[in-house]
PDB file of C-alpha atoms in Angstrom:
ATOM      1  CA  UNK A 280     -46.114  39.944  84.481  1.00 76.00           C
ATOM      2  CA  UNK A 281     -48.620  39.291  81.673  1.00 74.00           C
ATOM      3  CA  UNK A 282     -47.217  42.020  79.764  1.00 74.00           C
ATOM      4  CA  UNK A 283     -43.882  40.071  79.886  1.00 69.00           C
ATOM      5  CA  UNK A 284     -45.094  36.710  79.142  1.00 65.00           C
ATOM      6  CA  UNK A 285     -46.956  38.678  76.307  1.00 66.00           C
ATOM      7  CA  UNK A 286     -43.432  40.003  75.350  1.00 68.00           C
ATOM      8  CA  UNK A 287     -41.713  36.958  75.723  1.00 67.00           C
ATOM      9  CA  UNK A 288     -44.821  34.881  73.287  1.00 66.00           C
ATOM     10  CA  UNK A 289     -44.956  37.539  70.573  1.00 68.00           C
ATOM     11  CA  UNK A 290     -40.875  37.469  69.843  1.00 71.00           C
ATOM     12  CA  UNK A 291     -40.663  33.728  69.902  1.00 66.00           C
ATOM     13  CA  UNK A 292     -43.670  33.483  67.522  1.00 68.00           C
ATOM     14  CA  UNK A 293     -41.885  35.871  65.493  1.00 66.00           C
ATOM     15  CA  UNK A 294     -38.169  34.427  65.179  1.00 58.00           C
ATOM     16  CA  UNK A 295     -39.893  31.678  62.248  1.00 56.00           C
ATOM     17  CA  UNK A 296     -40.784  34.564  60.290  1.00 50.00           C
ATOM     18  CA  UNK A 297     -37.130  36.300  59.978  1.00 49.00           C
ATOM     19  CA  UNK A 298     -35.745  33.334  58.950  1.00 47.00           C
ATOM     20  CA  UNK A 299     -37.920  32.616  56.034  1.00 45.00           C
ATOM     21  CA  UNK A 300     -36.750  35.552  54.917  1.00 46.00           C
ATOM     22  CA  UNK A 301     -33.035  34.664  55.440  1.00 41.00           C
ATOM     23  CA  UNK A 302     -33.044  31.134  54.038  1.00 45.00           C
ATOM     24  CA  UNK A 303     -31.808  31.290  50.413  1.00 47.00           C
ATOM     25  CA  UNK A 304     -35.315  28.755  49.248  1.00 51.00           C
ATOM     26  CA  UNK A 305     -33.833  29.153  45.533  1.00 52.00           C
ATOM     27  CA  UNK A 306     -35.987  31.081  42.600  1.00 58.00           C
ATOM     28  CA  UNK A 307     -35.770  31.685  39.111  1.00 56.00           C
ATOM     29  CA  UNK A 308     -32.469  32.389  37.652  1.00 55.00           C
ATOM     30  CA  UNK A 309     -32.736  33.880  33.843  1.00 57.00           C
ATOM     31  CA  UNK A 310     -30.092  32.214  31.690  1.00 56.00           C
ATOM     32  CA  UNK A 311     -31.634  31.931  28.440  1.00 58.00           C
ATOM     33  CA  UNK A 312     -30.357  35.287  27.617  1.00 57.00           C
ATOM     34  CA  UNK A 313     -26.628  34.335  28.795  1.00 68.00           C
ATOM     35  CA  UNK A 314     -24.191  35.430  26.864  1.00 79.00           C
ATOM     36  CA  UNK A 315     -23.349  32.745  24.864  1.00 90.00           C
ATOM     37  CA  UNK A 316     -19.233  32.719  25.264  1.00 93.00           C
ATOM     38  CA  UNK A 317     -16.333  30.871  25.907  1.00 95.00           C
ATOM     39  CA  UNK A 318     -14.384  30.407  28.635  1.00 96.00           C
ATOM     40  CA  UNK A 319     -11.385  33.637  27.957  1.00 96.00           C
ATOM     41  CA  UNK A 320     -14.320  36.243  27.437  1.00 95.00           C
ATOM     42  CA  UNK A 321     -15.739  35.038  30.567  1.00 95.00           C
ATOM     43  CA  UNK A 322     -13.083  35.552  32.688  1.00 94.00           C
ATOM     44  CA  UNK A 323     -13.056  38.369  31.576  1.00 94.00           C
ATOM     45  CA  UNK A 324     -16.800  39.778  32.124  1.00 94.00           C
ATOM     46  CA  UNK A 325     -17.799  41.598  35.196  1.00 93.00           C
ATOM     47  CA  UNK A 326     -18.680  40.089  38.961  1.00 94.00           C
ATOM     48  CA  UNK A 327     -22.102  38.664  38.235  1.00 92.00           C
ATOM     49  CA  UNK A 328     -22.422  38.825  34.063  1.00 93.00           C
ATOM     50  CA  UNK A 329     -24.771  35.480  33.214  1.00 95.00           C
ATOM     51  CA  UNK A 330     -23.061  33.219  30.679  1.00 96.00           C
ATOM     52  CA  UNK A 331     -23.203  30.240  28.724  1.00 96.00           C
ATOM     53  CA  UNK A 332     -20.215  27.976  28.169  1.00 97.00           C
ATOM     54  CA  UNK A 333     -19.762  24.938  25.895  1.00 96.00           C
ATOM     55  CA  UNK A 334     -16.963  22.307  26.794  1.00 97.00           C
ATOM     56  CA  UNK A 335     -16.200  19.650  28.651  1.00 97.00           C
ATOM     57  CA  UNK A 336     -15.958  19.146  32.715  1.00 97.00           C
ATOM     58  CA  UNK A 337     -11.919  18.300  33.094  1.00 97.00           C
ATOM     59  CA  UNK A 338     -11.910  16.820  36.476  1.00 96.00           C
ATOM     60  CA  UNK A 339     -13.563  17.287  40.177  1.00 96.00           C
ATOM     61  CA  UNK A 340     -11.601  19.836  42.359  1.00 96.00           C
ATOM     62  CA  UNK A 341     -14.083  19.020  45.445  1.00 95.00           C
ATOM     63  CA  UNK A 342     -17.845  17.935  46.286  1.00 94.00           C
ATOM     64  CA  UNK A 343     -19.375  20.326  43.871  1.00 95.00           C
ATOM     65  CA  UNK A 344     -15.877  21.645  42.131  1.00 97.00           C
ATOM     66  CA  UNK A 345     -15.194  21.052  38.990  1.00 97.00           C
ATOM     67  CA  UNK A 346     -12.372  22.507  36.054  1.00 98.00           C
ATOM     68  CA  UNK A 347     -14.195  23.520  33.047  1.00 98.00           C
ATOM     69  CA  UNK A 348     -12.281  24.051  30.236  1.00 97.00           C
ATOM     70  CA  UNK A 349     -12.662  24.686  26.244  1.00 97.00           C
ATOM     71  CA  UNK A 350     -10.744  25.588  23.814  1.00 96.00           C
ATOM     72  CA  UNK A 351      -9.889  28.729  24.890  1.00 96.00           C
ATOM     73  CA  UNK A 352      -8.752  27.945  28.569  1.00 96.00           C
ATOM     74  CA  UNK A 353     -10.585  26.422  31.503  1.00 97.00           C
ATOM     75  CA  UNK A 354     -12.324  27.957  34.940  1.00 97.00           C
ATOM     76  CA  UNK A 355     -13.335  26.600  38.135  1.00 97.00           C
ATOM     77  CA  UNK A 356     -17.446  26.185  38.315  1.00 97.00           C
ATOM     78  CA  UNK A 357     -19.430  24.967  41.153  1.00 97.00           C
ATOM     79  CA  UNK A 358     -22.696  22.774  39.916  1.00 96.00           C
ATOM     80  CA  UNK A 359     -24.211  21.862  43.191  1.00 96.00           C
ATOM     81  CA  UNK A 360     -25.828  17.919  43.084  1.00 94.00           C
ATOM     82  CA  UNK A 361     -29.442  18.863  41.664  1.00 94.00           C
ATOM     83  CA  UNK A 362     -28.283  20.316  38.932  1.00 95.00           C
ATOM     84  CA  UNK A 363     -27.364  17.114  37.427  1.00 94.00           C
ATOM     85  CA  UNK A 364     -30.661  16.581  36.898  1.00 91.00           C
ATOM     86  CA  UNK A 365     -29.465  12.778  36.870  1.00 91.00           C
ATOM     87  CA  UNK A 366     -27.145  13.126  34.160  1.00 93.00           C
ATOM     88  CA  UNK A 367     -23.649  11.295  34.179  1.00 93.00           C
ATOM     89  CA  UNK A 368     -21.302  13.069  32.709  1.00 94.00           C
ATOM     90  CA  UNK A 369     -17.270  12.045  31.764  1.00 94.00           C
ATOM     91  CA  UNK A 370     -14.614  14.062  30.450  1.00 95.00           C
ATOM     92  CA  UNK A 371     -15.225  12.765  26.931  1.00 94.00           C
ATOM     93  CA  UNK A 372     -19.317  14.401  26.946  1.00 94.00           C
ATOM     94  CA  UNK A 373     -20.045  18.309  25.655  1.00 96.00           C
ATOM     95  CA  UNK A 374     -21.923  20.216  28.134  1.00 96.00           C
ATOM     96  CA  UNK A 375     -23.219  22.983  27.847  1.00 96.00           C
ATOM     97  CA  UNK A 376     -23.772  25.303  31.372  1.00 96.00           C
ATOM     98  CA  UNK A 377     -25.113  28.116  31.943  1.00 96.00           C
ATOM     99  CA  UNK A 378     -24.338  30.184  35.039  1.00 96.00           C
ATOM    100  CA  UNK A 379     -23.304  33.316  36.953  1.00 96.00           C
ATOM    101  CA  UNK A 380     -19.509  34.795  37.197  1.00 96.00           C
ATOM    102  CA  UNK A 381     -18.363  35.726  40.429  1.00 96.00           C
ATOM    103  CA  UNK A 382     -15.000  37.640  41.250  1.00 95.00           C
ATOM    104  CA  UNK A 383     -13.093  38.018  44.135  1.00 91.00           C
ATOM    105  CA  UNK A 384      -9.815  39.862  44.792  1.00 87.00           C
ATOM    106  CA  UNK A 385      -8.401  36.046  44.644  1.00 89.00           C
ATOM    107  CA  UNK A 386     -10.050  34.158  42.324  1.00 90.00           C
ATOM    108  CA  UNK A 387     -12.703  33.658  39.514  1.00 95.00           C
ATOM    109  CA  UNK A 388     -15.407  30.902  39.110  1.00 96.00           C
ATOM    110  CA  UNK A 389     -18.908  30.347  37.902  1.00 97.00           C
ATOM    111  CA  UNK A 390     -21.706  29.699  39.725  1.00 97.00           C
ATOM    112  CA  UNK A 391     -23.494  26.474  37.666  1.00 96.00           C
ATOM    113  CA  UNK A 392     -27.501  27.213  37.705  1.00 95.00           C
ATOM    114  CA  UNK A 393     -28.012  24.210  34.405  1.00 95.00           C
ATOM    115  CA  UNK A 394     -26.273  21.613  33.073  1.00 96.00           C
ATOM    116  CA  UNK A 395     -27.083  19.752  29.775  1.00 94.00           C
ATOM    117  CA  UNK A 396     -24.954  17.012  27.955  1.00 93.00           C
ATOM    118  CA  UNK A 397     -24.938  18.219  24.122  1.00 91.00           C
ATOM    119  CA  UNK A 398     -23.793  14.258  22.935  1.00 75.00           C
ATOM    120  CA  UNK A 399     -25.626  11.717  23.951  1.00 60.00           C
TER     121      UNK A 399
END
């Protein structure tokens, strides 16, 4: 019996520990070496090629959605709220973003890790 409640205490101490290790806590994402691009190369570039766009956010698709688009076309990107960094943006400002590509069999977008507003 006290080799079962043993049992019983050890795994329950342990669940906390495998999901530390699950949770995504965030980390350092390397963009200053993006290649600096616009948006047709990009879409081009392979599943998870880092990249830096400059342009202008079109209009929200969703809660973190947005169309992207410069002169050479226009991509779906997902900037999640804190990376505002409390900037307001409009369609009128130049951004610049810098991010991760990801492809799927059914679509292309970039995953937003900085945003900064090039006119103030």
């Amino acid at each position: 019996m006290k080799k079962l409640l043993l049992l019983l205490l050890l795994t329950l101490l342990s669940v906390p520990c495998f999901a530390a290790f699950s949770a995504d806590v965030g980390g350092f994402h390397d963009t200053t070496n993006a290649n600096k691009t616009n948006v047709a190369k990009a879409i081009k570039m392979n599943d998870s090629s880092y990249v830096t766009l400059q342009g202008n956010i079109e209009k929200q698709l969703s809660e973190d959605s947005y169309l992207f688009k410069d002169a050479t076309g226009s991509i779906t990107v997902e900037i999640d709220k804190d990376k505002w960094l409390g900037q307001n943006v409009t369609p009128k400002d130049k951004i610049e973003i810098s991010g991760k590509i990801e492809k799927k069999f059914n679509y292309i977008k970039m995953d937003v890790y900085s945003v900064r507003k090039l006119n103030k």
